[in-house]
Coordinates of N, CA, C and O in Angstrom, one line a residue:
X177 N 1.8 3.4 10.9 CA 0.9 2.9 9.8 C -0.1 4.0 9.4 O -0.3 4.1 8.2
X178 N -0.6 4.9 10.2 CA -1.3 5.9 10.0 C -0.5 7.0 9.0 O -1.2 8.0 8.7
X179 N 0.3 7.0 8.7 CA 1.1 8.3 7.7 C 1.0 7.4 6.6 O 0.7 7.9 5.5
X180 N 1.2 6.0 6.7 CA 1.4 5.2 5.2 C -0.2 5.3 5.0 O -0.4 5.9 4.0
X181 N -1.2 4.9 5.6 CA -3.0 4.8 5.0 C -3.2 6.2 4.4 O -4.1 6.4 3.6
X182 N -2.3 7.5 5.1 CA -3.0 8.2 4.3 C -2.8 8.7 3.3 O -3.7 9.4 2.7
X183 N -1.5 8.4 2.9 CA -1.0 8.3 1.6 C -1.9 7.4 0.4 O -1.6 7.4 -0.8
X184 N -3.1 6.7 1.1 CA -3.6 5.9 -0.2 C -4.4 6.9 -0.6 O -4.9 7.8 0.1
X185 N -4.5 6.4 -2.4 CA -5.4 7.0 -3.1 C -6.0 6.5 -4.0 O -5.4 5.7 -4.8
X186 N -7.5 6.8 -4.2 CA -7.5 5.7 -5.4 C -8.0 6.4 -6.7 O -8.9 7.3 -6.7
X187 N -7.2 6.1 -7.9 CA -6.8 6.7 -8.7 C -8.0 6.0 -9.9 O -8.5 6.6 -10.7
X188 N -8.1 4.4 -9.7 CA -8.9 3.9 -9.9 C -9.4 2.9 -9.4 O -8.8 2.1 -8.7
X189 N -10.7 2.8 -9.9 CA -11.8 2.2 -9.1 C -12.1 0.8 -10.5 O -12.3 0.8 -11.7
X190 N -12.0 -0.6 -9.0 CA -12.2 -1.5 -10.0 C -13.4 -1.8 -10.9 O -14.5 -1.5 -10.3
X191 N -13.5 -2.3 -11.8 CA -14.6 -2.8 -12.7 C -15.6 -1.2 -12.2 O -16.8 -1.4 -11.9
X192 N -15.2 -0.1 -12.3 CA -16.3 1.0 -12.1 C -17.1 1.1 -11.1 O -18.1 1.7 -11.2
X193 N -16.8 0.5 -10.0 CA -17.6 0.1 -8.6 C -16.6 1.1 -8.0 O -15.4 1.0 -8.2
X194 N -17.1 2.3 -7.2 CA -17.0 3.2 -6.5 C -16.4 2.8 -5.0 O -16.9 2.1 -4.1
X195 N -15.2 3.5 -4.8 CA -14.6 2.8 -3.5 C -14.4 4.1 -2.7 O -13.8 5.1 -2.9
X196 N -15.0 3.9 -2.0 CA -15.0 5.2 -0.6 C -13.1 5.0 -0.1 O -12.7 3.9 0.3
X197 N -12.6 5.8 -0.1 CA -11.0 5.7 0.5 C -11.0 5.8 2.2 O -10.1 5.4 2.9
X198 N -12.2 6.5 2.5 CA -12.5 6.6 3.8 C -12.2 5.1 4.7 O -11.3 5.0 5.5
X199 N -13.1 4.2 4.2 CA -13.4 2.6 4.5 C -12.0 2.3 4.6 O -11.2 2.3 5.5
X200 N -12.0 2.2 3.2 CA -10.3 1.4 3.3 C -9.2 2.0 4.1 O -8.4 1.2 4.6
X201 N -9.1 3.2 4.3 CA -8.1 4.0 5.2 C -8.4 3.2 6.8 O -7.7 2.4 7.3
X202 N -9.7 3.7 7.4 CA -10.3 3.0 8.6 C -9.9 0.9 8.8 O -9.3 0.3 9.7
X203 N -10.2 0.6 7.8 CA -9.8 -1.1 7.9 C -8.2 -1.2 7.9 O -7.8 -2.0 8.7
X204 N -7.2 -0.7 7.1 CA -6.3 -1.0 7.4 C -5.4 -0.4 8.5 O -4.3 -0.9 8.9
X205 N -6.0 0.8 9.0 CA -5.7 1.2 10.7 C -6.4 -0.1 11.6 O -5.7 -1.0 12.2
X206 N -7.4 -0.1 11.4 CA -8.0 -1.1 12.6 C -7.1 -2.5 12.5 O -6.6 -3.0 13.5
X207 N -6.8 -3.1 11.1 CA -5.8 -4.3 11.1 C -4.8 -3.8 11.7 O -4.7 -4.3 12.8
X208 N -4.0 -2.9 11.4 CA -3.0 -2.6 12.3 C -2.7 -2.2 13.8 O -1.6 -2.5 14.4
X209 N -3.5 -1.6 14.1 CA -3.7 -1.4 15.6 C -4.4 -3.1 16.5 O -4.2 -3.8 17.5
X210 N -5.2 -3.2 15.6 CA -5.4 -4.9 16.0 C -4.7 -5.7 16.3 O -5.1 -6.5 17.2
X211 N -3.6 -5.8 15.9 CA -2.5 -6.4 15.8 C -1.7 -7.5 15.0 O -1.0 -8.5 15.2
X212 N -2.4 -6.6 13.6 CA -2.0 -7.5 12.6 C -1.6 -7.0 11.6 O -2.1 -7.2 10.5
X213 N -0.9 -6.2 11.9 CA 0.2 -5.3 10.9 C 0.6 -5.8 9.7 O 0.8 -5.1 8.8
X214 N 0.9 -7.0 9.8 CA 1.5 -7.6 8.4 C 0.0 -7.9 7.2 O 0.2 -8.1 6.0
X215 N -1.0 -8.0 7.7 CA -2.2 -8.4 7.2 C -2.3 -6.8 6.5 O -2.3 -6.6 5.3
X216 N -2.3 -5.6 7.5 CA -2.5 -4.3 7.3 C -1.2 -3.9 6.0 O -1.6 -2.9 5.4
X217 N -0.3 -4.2 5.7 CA 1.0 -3.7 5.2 C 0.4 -4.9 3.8 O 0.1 -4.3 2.8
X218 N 0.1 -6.6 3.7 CA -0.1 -6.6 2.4 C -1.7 -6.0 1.5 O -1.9 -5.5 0.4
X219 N -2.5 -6.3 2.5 CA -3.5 -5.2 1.8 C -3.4 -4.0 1.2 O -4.1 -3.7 0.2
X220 N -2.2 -3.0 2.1 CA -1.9 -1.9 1.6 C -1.3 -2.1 0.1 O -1.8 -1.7 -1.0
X221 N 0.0 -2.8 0.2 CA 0.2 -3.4 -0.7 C -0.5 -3.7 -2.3 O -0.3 -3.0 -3.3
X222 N -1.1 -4.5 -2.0 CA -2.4 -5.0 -3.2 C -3.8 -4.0 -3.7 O -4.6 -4.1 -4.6
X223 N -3.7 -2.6 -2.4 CA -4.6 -1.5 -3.1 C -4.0 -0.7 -3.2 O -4.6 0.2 -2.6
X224 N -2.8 -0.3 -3.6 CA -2.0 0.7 -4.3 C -1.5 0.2 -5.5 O -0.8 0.6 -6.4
X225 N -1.8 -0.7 -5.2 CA -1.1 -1.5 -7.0 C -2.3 -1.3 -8.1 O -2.2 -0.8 -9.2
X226 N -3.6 -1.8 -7.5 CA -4.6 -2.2 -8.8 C -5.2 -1.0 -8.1 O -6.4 -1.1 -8.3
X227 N -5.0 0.4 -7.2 CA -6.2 1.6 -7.5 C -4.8 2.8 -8.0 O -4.9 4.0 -8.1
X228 N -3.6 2.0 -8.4 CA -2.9 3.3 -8.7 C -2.7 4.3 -7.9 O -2.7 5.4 -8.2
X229 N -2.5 3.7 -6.3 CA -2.1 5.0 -5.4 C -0.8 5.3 -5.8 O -0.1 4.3 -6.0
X230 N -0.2 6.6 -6.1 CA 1.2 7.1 -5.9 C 1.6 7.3 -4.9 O 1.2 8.0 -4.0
X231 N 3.1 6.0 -5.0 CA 4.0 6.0 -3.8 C 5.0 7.1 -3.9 O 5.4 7.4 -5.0
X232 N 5.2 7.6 -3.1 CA 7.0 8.1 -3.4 C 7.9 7.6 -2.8 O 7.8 7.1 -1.7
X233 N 9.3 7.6 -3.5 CA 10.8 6.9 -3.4 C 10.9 6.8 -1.7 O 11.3 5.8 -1.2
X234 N 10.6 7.8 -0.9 CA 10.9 7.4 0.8 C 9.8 6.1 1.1 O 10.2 4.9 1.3
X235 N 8.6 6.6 1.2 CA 7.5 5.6 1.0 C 7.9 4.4 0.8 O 7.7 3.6 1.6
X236 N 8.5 4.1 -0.6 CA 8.6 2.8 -0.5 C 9.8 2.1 -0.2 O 9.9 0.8 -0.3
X237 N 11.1 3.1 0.4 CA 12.3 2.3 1.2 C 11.3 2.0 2.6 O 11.2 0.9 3.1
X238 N 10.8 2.8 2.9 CA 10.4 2.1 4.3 C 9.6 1.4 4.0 O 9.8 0.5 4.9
X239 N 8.5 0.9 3.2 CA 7.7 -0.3 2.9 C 8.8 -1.5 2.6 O 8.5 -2.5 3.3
X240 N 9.5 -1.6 2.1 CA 11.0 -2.6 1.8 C 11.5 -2.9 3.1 O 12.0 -4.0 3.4
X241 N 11.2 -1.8 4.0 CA 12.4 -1.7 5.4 C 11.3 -3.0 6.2 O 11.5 -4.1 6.6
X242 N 10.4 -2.4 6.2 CA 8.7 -2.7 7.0 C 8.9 -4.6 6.3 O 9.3 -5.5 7.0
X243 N 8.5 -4.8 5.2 CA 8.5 -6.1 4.5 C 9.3 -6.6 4.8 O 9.0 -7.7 5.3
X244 N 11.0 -6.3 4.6 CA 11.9 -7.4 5.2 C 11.9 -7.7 6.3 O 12.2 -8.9 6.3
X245 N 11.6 -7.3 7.5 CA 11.1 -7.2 8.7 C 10.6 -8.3 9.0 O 10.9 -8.9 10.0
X246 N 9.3 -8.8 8.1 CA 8.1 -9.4 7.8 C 8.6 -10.8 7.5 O 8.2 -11.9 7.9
X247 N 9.6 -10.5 6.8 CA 10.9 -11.7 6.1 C 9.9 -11.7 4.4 O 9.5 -12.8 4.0
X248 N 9.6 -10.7 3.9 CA 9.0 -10.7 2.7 C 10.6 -10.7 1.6 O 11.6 -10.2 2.1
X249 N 10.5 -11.2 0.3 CA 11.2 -11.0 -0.6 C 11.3 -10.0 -1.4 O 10.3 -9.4 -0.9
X250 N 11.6 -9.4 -2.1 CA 11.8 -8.4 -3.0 C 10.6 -8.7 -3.6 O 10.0 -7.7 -3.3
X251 N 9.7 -9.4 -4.2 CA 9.1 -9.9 -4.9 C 7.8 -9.1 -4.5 O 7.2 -8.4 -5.4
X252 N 7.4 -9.1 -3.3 CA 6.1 -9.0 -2.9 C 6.1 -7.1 -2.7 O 5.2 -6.3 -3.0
X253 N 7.2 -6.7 -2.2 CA 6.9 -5.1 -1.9 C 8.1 -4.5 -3.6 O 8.6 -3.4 -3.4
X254 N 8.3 -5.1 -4.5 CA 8.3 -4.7 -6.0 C 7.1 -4.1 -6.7 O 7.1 -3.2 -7.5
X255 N 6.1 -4.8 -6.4 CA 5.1 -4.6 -6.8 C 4.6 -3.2 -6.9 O 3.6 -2.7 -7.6
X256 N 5.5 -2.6 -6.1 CA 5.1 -0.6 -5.7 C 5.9 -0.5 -6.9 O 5.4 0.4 -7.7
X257 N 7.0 -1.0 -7.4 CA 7.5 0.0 -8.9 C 6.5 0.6 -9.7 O 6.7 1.7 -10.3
X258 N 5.7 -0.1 -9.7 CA 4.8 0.9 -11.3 C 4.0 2.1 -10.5 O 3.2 2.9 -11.1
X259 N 4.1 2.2 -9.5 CA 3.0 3.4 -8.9 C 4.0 4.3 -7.9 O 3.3 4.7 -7.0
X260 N 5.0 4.6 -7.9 CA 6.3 4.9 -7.4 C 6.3 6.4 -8.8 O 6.4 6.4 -10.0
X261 N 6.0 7.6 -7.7 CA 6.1 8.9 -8.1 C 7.0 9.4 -9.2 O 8.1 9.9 -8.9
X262 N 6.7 9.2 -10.1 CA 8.8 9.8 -10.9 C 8.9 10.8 -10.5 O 7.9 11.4 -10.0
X263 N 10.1 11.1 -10.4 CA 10.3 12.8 -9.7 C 9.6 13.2 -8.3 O 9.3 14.3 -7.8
X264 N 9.5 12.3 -7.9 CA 9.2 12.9 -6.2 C 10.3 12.8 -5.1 O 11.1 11.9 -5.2
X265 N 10.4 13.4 -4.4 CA 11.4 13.7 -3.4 C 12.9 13.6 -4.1 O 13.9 13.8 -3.5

């Protein structure tokens, strides 16, 4: 989980309210090492979508790999398409 948090970025910040990436990096390790990984993977999820972190193409086969796992649908780890690097790897 720690190689996927530090891949977040926040590209933007909601309604102009300033988000430290530090915080958020820290909370979704601690969800995850806590032992609630799936809590830690959709959070991740839902702040790479609305701060525009760029994923890249490996990144998000294993978030797919990680979610089916979870028994998630396509539906829920799709949501990386629009922030999914063009031309990366």
């Amino acid at each position: 989980m720690a190689a996927v948090v530090g891949t977040l970025s926040v590209h933007r910040d909601l309604g102009a309210v300033p988000v430290d990436e530090g915080l958020l990096r820290g909370a979704l390790v601690e969800l995850a090492e806590g032992g609630f990984p799936e809590l830690a993977l959709r959070f991740y999820l839902r702040l790479a979508v609305v701060h525009l972190s760029p994923v890249s193409h490996s990144l998000y086969a294993d978030i797919k790999r990680v979610g089916a796992a979870f028994g998630y649908g396509p539906f829920i780890t799709e949501r990386l398409e629009r922030v999914i690097e063009i031309g990366a790897e």
